[in-house]
CSV table of N, CA, C and O in Angstrom, one decimal:
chain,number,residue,atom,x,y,z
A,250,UNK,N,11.0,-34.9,94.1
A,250,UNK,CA,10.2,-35.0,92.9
A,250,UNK,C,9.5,-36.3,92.9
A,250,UNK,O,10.0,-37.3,93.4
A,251,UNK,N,8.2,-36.4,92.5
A,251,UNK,CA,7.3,-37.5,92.7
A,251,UNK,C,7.2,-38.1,91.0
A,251,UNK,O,7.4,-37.6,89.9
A,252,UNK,N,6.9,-39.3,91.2
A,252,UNK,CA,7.1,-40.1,89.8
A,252,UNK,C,5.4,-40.1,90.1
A,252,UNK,O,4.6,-39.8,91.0
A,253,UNK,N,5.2,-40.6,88.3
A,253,UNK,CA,3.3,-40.8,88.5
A,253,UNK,C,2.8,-41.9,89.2
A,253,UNK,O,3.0,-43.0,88.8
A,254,UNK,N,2.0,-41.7,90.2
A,254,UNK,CA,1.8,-42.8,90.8
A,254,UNK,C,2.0,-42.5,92.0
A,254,UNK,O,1.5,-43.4,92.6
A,255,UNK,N,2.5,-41.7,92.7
A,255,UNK,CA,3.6,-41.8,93.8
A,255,UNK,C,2.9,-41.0,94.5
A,255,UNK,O,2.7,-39.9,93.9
A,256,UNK,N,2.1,-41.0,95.9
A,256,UNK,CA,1.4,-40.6,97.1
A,256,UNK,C,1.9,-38.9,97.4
A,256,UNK,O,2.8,-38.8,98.2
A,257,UNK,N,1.5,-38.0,97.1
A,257,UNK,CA,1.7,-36.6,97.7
A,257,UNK,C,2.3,-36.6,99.0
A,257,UNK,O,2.8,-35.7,99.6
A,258,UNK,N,2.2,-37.5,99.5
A,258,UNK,CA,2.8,-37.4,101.1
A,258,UNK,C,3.7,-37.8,101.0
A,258,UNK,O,4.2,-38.0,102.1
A,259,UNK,N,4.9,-38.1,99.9
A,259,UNK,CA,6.1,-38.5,100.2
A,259,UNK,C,6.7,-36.7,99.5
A,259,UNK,O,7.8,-36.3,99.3
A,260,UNK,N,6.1,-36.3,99.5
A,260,UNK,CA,6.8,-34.4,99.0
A,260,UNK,C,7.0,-34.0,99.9
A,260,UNK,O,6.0,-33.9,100.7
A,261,UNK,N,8.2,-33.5,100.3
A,261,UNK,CA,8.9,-32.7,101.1
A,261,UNK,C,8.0,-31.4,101.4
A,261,UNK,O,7.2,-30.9,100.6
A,262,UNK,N,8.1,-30.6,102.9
A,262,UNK,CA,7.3,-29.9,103.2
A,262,UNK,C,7.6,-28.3,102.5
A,262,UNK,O,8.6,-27.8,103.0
A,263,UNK,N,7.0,-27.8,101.7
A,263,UNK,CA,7.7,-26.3,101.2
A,263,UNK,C,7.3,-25.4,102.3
A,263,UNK,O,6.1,-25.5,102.6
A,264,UNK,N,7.8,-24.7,102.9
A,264,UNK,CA,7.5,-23.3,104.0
A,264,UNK,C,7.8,-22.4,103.4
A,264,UNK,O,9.0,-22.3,103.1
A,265,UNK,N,6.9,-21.2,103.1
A,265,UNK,CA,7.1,-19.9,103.0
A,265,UNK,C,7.4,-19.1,103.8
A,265,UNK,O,6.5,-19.0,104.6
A,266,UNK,N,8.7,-18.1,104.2
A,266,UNK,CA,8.2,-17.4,105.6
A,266,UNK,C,8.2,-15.7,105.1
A,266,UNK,O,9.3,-15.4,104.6
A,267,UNK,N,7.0,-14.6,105.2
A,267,UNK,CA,7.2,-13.7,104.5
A,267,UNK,C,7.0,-12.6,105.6
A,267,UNK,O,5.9,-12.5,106.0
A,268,UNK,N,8.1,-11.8,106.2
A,268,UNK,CA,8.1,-10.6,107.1
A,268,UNK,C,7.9,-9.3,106.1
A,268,UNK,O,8.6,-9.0,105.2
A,269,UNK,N,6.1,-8.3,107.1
A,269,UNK,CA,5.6,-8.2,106.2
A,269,UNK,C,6.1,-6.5,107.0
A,269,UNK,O,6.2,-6.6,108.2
A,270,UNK,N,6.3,-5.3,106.4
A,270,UNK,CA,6.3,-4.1,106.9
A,270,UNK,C,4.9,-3.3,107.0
A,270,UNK,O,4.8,-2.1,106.6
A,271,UNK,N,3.9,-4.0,107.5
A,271,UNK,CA,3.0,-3.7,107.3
A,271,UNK,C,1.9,-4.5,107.7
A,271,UNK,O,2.2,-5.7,107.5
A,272,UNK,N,0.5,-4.4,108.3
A,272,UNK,CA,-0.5,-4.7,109.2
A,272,UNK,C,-1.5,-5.5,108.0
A,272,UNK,O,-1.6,-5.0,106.9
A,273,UNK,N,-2.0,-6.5,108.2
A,273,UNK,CA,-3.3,-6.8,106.9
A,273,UNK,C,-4.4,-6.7,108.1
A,273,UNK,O,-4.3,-6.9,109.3
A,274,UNK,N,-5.4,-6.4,107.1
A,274,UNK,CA,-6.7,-6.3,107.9
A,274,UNK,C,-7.6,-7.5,107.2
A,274,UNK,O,-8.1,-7.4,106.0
A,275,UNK,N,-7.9,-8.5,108.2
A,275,UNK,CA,-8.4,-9.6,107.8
A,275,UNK,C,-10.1,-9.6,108.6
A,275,UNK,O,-10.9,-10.5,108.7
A,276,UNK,N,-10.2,-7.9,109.1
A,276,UNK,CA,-11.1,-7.8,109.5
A,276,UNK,C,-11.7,-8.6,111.1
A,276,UNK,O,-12.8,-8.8,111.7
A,277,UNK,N,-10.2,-8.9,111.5
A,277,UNK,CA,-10.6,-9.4,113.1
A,277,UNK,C,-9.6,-8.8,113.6
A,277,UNK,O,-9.0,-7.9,113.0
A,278,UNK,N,-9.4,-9.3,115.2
A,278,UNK,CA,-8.6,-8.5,116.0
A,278,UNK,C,-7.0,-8.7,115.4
A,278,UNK,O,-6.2,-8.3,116.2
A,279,UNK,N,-6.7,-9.0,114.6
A,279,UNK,CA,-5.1,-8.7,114.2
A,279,UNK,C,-4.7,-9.9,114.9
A,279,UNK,O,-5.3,-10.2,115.9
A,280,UNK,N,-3.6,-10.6,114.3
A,280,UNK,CA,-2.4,-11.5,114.7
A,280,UNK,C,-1.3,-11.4,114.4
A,280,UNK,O,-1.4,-10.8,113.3
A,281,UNK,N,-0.1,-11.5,114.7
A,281,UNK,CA,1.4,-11.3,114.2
A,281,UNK,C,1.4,-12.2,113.2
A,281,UNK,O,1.6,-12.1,112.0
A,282,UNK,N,1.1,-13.1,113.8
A,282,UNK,CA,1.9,-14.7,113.0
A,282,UNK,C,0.4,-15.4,112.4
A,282,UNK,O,-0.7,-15.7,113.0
A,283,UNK,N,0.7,-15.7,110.9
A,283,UNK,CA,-0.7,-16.5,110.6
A,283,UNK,C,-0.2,-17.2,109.7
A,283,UNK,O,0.6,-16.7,108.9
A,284,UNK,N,-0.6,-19.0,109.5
A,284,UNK,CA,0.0,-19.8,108.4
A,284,UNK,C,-1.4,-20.5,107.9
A,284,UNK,O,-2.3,-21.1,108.5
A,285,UNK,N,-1.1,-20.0,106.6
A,285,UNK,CA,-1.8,-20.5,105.7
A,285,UNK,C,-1.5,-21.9,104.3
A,285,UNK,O,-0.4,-22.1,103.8
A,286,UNK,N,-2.5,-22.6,104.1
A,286,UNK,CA,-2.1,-24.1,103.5
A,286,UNK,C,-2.9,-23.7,102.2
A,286,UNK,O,-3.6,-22.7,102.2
A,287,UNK,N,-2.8,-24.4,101.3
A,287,UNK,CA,-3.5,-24.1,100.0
A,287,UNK,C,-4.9,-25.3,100.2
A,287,UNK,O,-5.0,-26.3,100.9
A,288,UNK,N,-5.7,-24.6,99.5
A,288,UNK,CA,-7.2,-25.3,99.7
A,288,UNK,C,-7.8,-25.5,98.4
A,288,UNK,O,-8.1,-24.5,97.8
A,289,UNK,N,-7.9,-26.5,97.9
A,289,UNK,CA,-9.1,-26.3,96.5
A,289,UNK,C,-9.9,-25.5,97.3
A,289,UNK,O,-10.4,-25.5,98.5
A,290,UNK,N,-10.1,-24.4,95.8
A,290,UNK,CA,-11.4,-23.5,95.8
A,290,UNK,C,-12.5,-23.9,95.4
A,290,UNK,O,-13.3,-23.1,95.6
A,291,UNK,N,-12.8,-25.0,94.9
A,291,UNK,CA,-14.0,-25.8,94.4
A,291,UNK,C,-14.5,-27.0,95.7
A,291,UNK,O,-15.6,-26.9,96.1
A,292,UNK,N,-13.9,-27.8,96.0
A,292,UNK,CA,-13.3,-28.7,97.2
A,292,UNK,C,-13.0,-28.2,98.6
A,292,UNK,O,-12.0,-28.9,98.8
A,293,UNK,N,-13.1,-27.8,99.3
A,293,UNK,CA,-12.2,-27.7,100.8
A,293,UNK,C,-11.9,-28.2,101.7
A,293,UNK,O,-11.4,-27.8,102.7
A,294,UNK,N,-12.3,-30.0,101.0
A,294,UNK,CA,-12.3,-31.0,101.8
A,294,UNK,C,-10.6,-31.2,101.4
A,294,UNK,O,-9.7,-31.7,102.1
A,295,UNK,N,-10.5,-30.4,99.8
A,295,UNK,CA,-9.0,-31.2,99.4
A,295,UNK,C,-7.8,-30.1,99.9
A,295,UNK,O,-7.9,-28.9,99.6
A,296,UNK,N,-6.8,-30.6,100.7
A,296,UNK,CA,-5.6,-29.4,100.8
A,296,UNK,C,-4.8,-30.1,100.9
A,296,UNK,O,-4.9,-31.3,101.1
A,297,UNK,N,-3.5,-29.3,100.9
A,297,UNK,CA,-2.0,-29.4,100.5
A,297,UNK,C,-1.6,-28.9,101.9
A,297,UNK,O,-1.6,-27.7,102.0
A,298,UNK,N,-1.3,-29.9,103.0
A,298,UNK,CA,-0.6,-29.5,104.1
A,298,UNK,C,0.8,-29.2,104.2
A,298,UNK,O,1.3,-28.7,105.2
A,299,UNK,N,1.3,-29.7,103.1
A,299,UNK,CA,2.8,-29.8,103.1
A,299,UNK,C,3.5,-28.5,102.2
A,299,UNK,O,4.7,-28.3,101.9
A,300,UNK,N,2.2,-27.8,102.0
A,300,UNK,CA,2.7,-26.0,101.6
A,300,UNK,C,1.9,-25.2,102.4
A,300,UNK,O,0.6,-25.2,102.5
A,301,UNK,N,2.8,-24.2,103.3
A,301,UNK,CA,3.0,-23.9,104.0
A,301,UNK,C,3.0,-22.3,103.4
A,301,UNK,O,3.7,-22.1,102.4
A,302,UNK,N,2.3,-21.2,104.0
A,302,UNK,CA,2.7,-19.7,103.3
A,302,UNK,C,2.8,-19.1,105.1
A,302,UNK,O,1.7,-19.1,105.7
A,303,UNK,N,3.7,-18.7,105.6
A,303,UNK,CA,4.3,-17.7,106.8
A,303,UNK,C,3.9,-16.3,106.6
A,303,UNK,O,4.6,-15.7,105.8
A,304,UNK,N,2.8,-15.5,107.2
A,304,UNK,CA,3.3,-14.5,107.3
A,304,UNK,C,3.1,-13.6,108.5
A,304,UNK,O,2.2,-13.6,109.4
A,305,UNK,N,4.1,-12.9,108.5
A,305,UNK,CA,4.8,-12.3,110.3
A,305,UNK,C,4.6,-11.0,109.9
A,305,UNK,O,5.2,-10.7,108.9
A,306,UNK,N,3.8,-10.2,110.4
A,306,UNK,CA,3.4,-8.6,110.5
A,306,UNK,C,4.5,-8.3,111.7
A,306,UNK,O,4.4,-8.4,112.9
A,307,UNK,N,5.7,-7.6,110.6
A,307,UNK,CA,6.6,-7.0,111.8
A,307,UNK,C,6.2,-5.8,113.1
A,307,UNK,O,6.8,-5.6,114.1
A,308,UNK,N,5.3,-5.2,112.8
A,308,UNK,CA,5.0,-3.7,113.2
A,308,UNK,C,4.3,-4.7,114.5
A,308,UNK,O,4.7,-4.2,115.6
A,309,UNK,N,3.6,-5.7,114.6
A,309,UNK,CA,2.7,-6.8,115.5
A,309,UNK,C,4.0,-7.0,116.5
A,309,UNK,O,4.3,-6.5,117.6
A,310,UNK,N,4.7,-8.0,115.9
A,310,UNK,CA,5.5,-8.0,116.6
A,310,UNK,C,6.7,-7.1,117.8
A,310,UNK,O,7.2,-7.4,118.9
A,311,UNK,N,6.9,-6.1,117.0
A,311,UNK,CA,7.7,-5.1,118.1
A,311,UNK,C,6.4,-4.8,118.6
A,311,UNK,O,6.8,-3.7,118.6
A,312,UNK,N,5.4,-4.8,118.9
A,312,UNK,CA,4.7,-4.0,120.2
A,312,UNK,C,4.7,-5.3,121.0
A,312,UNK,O,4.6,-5.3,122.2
A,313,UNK,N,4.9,-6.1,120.5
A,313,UNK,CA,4.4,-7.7,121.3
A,313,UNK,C,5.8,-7.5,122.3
A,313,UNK,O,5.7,-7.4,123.6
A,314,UNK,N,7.5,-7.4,121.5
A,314,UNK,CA,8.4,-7.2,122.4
A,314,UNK,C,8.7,-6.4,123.1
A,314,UNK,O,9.1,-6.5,124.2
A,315,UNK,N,8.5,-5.3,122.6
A,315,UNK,CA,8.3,-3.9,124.1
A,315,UNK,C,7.7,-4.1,125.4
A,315,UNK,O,7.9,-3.3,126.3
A,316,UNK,N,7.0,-5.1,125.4
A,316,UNK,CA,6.6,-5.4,126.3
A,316,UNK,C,6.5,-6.8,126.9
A,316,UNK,O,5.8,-7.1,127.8
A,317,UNK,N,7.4,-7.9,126.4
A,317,UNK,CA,7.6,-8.8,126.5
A,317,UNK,C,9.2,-8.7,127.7
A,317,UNK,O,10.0,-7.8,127.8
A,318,UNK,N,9.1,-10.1,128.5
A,318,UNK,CA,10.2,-10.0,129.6
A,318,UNK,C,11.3,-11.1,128.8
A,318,UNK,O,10.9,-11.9,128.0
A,319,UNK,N,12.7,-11.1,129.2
A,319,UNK,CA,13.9,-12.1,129.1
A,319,UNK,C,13.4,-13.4,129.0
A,319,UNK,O,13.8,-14.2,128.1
A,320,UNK,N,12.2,-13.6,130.1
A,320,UNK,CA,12.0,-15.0,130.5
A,320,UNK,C,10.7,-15.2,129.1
A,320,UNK,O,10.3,-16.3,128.6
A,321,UNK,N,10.5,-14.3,128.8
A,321,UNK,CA,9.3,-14.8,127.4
A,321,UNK,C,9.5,-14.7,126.5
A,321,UNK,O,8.9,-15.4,125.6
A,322,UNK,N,10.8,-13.8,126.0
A,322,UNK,CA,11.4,-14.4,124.9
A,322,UNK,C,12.3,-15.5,124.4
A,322,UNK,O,12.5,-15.9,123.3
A,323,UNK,N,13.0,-15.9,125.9
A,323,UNK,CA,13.4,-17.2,125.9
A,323,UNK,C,13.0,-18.6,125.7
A,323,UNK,O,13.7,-19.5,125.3
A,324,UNK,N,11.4,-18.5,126.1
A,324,UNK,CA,10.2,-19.5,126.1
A,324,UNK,C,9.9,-19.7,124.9
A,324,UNK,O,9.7,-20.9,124.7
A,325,UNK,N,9.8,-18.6,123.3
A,325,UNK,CA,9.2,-18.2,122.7
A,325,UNK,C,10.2,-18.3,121.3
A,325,UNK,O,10.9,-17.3,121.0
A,326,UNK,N,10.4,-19.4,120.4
A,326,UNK,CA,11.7,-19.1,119.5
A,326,UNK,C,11.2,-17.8,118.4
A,326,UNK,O,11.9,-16.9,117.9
A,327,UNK,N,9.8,-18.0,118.5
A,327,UNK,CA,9.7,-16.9,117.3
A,327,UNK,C,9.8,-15.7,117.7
A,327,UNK,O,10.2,-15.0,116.8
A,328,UNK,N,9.5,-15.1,118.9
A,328,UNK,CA,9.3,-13.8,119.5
A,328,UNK,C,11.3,-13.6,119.6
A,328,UNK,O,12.0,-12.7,119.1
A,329,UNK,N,11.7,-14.8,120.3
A,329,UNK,CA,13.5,-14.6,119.9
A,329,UNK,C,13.7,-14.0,118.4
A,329,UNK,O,14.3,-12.9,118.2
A,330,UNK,N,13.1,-14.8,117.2
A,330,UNK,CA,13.6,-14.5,115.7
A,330,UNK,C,13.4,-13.3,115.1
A,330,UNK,O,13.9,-12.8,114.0
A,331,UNK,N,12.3,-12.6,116.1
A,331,UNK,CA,11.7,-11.4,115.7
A,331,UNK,C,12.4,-10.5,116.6
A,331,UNK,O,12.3,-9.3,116.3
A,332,UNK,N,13.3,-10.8,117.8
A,332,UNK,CA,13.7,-9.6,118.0
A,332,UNK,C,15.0,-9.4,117.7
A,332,UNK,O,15.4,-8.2,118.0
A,333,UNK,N,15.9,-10.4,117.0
A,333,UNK,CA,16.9,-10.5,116.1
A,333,UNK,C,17.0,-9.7,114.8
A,333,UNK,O,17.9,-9.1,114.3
A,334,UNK,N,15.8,-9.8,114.2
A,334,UNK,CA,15.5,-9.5,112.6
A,334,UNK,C,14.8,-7.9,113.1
A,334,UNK,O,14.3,-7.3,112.2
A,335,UNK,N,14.7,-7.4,114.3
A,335,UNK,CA,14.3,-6.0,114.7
A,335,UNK,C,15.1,-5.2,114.9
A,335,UNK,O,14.9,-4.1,114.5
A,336,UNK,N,16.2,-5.6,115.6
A,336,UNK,CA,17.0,-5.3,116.6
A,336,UNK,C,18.0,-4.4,115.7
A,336,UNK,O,18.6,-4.8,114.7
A,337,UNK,N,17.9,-3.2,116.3
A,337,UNK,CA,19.2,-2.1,115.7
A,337,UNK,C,20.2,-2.4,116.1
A,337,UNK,O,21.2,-2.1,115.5
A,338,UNK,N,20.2,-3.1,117.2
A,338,UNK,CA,21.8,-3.7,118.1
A,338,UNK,C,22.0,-5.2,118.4
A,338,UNK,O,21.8,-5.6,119.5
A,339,UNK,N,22.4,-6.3,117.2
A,339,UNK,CA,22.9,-7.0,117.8
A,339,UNK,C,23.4,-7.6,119.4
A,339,UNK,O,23.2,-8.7,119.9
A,340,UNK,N,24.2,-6.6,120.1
A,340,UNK,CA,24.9,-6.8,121.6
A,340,UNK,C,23.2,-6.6,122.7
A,340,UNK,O,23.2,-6.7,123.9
A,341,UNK,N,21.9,-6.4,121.9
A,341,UNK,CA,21.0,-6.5,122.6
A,341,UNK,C,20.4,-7.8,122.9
A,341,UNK,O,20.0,-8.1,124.0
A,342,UNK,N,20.5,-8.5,121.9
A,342,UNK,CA,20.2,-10.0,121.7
A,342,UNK,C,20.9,-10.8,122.6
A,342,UNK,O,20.2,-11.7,123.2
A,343,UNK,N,22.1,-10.7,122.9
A,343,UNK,CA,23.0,-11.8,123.8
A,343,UNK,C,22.4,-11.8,125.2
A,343,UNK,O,23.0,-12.5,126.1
């Protein structure tokens, strides 16, 4: 909590992380993973880096792991987190 007076950079970082069942079309070639920061809409010079909104298009993801090798999901913590939070079989993961 910030007293008045007190620099926004001392606020702890908030992260949203939102796994989404479903594809958004942002009108370009698609991404899994996209993080967004809040922006004055009047300003864009002004933003809040220290809020954070996650969001992970699961359906992106499993095509990304079907085809992904041991050695790249290892490389990869998020491609790991995603095939955890996928996985019908736990004993797949180990």
């Amino acid at each position: 909590e910030l007293r008045e007076g007190e620099d926004y950079q001392e606020v702890q970082k908030i992260i949203s992380i939102n796994l989404l069942d479903f594809n958004l079309d942002f009108g370009d070639e698609g991404k899994p993973h996209r993080c967004f920061k809040l922006t004055d809409t009047e300003n864009q010079n002004i933003s809040l880096d220290y809020i954070q909104m996650h969001l992970i298009e699961v359906q992106r993801f499993i095509d990304i792991l079907e085809n992904s090798t041991i050695e790249e999901l290892k490389k990869n913590k998020l491609l790991t987190w995603m095939k955890f939070f996928t996985s019908n079989n736990l004993k797949d993961i180990e």
